[in-house]
Short mmCIF file of C-alpha atoms in Angstrom, two decimals:
data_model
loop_
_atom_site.label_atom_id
_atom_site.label_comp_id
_atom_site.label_asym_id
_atom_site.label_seq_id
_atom_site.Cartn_x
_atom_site.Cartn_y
_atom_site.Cartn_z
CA UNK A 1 40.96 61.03 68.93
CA UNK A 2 40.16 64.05 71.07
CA UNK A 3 43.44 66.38 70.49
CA UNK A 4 42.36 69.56 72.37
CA UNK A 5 41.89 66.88 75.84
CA UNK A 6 45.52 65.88 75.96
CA UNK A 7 46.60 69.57 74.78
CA UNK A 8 44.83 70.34 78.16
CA UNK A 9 46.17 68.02 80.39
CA UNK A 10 49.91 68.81 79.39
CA UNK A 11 48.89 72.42 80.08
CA UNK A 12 47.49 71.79 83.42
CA UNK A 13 50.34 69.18 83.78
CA UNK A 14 53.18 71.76 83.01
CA UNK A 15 51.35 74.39 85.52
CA UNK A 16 51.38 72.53 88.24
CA UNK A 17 55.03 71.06 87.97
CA UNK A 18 56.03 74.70 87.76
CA UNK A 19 53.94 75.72 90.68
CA UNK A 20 55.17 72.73 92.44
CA UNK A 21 59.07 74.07 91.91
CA UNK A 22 57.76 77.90 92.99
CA UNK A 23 56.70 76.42 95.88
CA UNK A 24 59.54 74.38 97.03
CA UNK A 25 62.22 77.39 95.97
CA UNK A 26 59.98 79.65 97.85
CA UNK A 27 59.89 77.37 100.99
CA UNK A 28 63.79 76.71 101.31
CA UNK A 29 64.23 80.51 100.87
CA UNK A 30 61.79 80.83 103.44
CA UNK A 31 63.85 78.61 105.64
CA UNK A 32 67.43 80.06 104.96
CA UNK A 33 65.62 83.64 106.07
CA UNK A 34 64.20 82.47 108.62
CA UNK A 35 67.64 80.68 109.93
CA UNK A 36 69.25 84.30 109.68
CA UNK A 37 67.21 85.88 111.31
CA UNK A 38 67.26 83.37 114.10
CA UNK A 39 71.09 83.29 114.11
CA UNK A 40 71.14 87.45 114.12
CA UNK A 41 69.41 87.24 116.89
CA UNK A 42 71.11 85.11 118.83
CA UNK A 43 74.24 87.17 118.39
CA UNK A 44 74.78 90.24 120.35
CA UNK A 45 75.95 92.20 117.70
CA UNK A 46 76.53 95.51 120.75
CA UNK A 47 80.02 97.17 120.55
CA UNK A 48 79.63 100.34 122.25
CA UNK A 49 77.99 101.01 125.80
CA UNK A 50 76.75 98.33 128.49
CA UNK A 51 76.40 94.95 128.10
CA UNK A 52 76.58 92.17 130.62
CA UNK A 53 79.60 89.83 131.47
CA UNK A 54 78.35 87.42 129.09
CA UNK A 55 78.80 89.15 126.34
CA UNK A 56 82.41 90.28 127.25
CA UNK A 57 83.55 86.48 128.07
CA UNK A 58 82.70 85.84 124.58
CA UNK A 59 85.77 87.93 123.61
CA UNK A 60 89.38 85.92 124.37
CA UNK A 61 91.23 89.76 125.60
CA UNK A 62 91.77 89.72 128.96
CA UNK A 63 89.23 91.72 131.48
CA UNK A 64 90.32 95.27 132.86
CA UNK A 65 88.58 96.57 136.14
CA UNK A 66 88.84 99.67 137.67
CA UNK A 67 86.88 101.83 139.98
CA UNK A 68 84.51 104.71 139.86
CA UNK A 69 82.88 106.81 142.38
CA UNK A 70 79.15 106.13 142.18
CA UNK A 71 78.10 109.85 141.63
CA UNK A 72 80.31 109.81 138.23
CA UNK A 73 78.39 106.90 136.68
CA UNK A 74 76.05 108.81 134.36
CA UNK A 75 79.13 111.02 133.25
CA UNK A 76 81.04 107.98 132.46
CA UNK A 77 78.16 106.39 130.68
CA UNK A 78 78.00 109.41 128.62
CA UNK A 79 81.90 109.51 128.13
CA UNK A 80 81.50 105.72 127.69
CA UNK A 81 78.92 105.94 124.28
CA UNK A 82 81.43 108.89 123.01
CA UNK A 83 84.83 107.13 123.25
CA UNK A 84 83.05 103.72 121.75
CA UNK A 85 83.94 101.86 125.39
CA UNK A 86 81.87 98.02 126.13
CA UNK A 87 81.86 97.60 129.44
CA UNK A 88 79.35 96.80 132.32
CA UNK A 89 79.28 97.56 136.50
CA UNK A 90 80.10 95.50 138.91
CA UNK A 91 78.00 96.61 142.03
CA UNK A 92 79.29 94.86 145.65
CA UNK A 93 76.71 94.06 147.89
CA UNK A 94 76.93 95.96 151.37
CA UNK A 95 79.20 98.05 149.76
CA UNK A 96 79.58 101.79 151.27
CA UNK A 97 82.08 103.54 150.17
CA UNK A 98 80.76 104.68 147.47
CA UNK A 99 82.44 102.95 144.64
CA UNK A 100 81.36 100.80 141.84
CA UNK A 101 83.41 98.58 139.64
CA UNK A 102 83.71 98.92 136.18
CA UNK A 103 84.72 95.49 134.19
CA UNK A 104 85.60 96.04 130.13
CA UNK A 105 88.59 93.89 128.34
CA UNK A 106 91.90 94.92 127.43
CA UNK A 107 90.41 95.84 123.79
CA UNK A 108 88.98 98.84 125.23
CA UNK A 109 91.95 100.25 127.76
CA UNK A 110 93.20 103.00 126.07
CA UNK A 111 89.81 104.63 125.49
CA UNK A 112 88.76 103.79 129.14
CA UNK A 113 92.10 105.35 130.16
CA UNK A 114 91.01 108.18 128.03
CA UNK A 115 87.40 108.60 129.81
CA UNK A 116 88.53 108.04 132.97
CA UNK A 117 91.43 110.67 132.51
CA UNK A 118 88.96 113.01 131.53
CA UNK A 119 86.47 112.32 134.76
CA UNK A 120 89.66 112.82 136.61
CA UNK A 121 90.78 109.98 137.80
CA UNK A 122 94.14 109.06 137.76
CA UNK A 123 94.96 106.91 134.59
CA UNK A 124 95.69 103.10 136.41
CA UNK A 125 99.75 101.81 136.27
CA UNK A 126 100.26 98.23 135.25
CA UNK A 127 101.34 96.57 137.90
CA UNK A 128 105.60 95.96 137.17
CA UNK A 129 107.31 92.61 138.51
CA UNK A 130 110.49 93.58 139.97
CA UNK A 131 112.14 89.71 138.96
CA UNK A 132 114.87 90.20 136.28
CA UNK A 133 114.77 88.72 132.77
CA UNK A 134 116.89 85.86 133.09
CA UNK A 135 115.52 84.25 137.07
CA UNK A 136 117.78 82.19 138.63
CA UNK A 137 117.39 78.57 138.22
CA UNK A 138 116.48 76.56 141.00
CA UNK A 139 119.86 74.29 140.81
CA UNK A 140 122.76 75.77 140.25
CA UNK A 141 125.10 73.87 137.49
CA UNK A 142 127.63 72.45 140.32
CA UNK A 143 124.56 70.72 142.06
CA UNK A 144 124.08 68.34 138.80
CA UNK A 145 125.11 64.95 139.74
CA UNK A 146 125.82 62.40 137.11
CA UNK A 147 123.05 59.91 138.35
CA UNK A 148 120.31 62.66 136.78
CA UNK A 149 121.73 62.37 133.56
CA UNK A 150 121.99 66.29 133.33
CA UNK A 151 124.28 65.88 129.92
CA UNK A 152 127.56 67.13 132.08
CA UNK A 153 130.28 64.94 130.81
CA UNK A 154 133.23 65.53 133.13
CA UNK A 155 136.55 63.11 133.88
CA UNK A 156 136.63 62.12 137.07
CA UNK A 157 139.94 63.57 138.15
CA UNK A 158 140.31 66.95 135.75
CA UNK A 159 136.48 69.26 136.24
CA UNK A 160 138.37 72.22 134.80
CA UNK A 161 140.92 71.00 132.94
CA UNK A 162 140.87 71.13 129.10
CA UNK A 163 142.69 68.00 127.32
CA UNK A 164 145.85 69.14 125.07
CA UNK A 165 145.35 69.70 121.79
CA UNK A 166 148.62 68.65 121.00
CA UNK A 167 148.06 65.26 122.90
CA UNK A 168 145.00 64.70 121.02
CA UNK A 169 146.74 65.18 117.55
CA UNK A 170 149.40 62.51 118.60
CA UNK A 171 146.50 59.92 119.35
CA UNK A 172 145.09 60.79 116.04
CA UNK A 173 148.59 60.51 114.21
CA UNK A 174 149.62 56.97 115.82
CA UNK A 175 145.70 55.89 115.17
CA UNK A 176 145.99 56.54 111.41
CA UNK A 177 149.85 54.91 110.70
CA UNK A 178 148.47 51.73 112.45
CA UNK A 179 145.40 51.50 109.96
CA UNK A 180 148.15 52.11 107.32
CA UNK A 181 150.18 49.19 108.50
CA UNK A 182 147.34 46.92 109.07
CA UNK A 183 144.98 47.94 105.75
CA UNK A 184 142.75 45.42 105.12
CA UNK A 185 140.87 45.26 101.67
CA UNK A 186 137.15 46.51 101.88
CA UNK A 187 134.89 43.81 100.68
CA UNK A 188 133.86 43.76 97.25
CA UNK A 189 130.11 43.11 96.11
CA UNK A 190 130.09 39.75 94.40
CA UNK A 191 126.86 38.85 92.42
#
């Protein structure tokens, strides 16, 4: 019997199982990096400056335009990086009066108030409804007919009336001495 042989093979044996689990360790880290990176760089990870409508539709706040003379768009820009604004221009085709639209989301409206304010531009009003609180409803209660099952339960002769209290106590009264005169005993379980 050769002794130093097998002594050799479980060495080389035990090698190359543990190079065999370095490898495959190695190759699912490999994998999980390289699924980072590709998921890092699918995001756009931008929250200050320009960006493109894309990026802002990712982002449920409602969008916020308002308007900027073309001349003041490097100024803004600047103002825009400072104040930590993400927003992008909206640039109308045949459009000559000189003004460009800026579109950000309501995340960012006090600081584009703030820039704009600065520029000197008058800081934009939301727009007020002038409806009250309470609007009027589209039928008023005396329109509700009983055919619509609108929960009105009126008698057909009395709409305002209110029925006696005094009446009702009576009918309650004369109710209970007749169930006093005619008791009946209540069934008793049988088994």
């Amino acid at each position: 019997m050769d002794v130093s042989g097998e002594t050799a093979d479980l060495l080389i044996r035990e090698g190359v199982q543990a190079t065999e689990g370095a490898l495959k360790l190695s190759g699912a880290c490999l994998k999980n990096v390289a699924a980072l990176l590709v998921a890092i760089s699918r995001q756009d990870n931008k929250v200050v400056g320009k960006t493109n409508a894309r990026r802002l539709a990712r982002d449920p706040a409602s969008a916020e335009v308002v308007q900027l003379h073309k001349e003041d768009i490097p100024k803004f820009q600047r103002l825009a990086k400072q104040y930590g604004i993400l927003y992008f221009f909206v640039h109308k085709r045949g459009n000559e009066n000189g003004m460009t639209n800026i579109v950000s989301n309501q995340n960012y409206a006090a600081q584009l108030n703030a820039a704009l304010e600065e520029l000197g531009y008058p800081i934009p009003q939301k727009a007020q409804e002038n409806t009250p609180k309470k609007a009027i409803p589209r039928t008023p209660p005396e329109r509700f007919s009983k055919e619509q099952n609108s929960g009105l339960k009126q008698r057909a002769g009395a709409a305002n009336e209110r029925p006696s209290v005094k009446g009702r106590l009576e009918t309650l009264r004369a109710a209970a001495e007749s169930m006093k005169d005619g008791v009946t005993p209540a069934r008793e379980k049988t088994r």
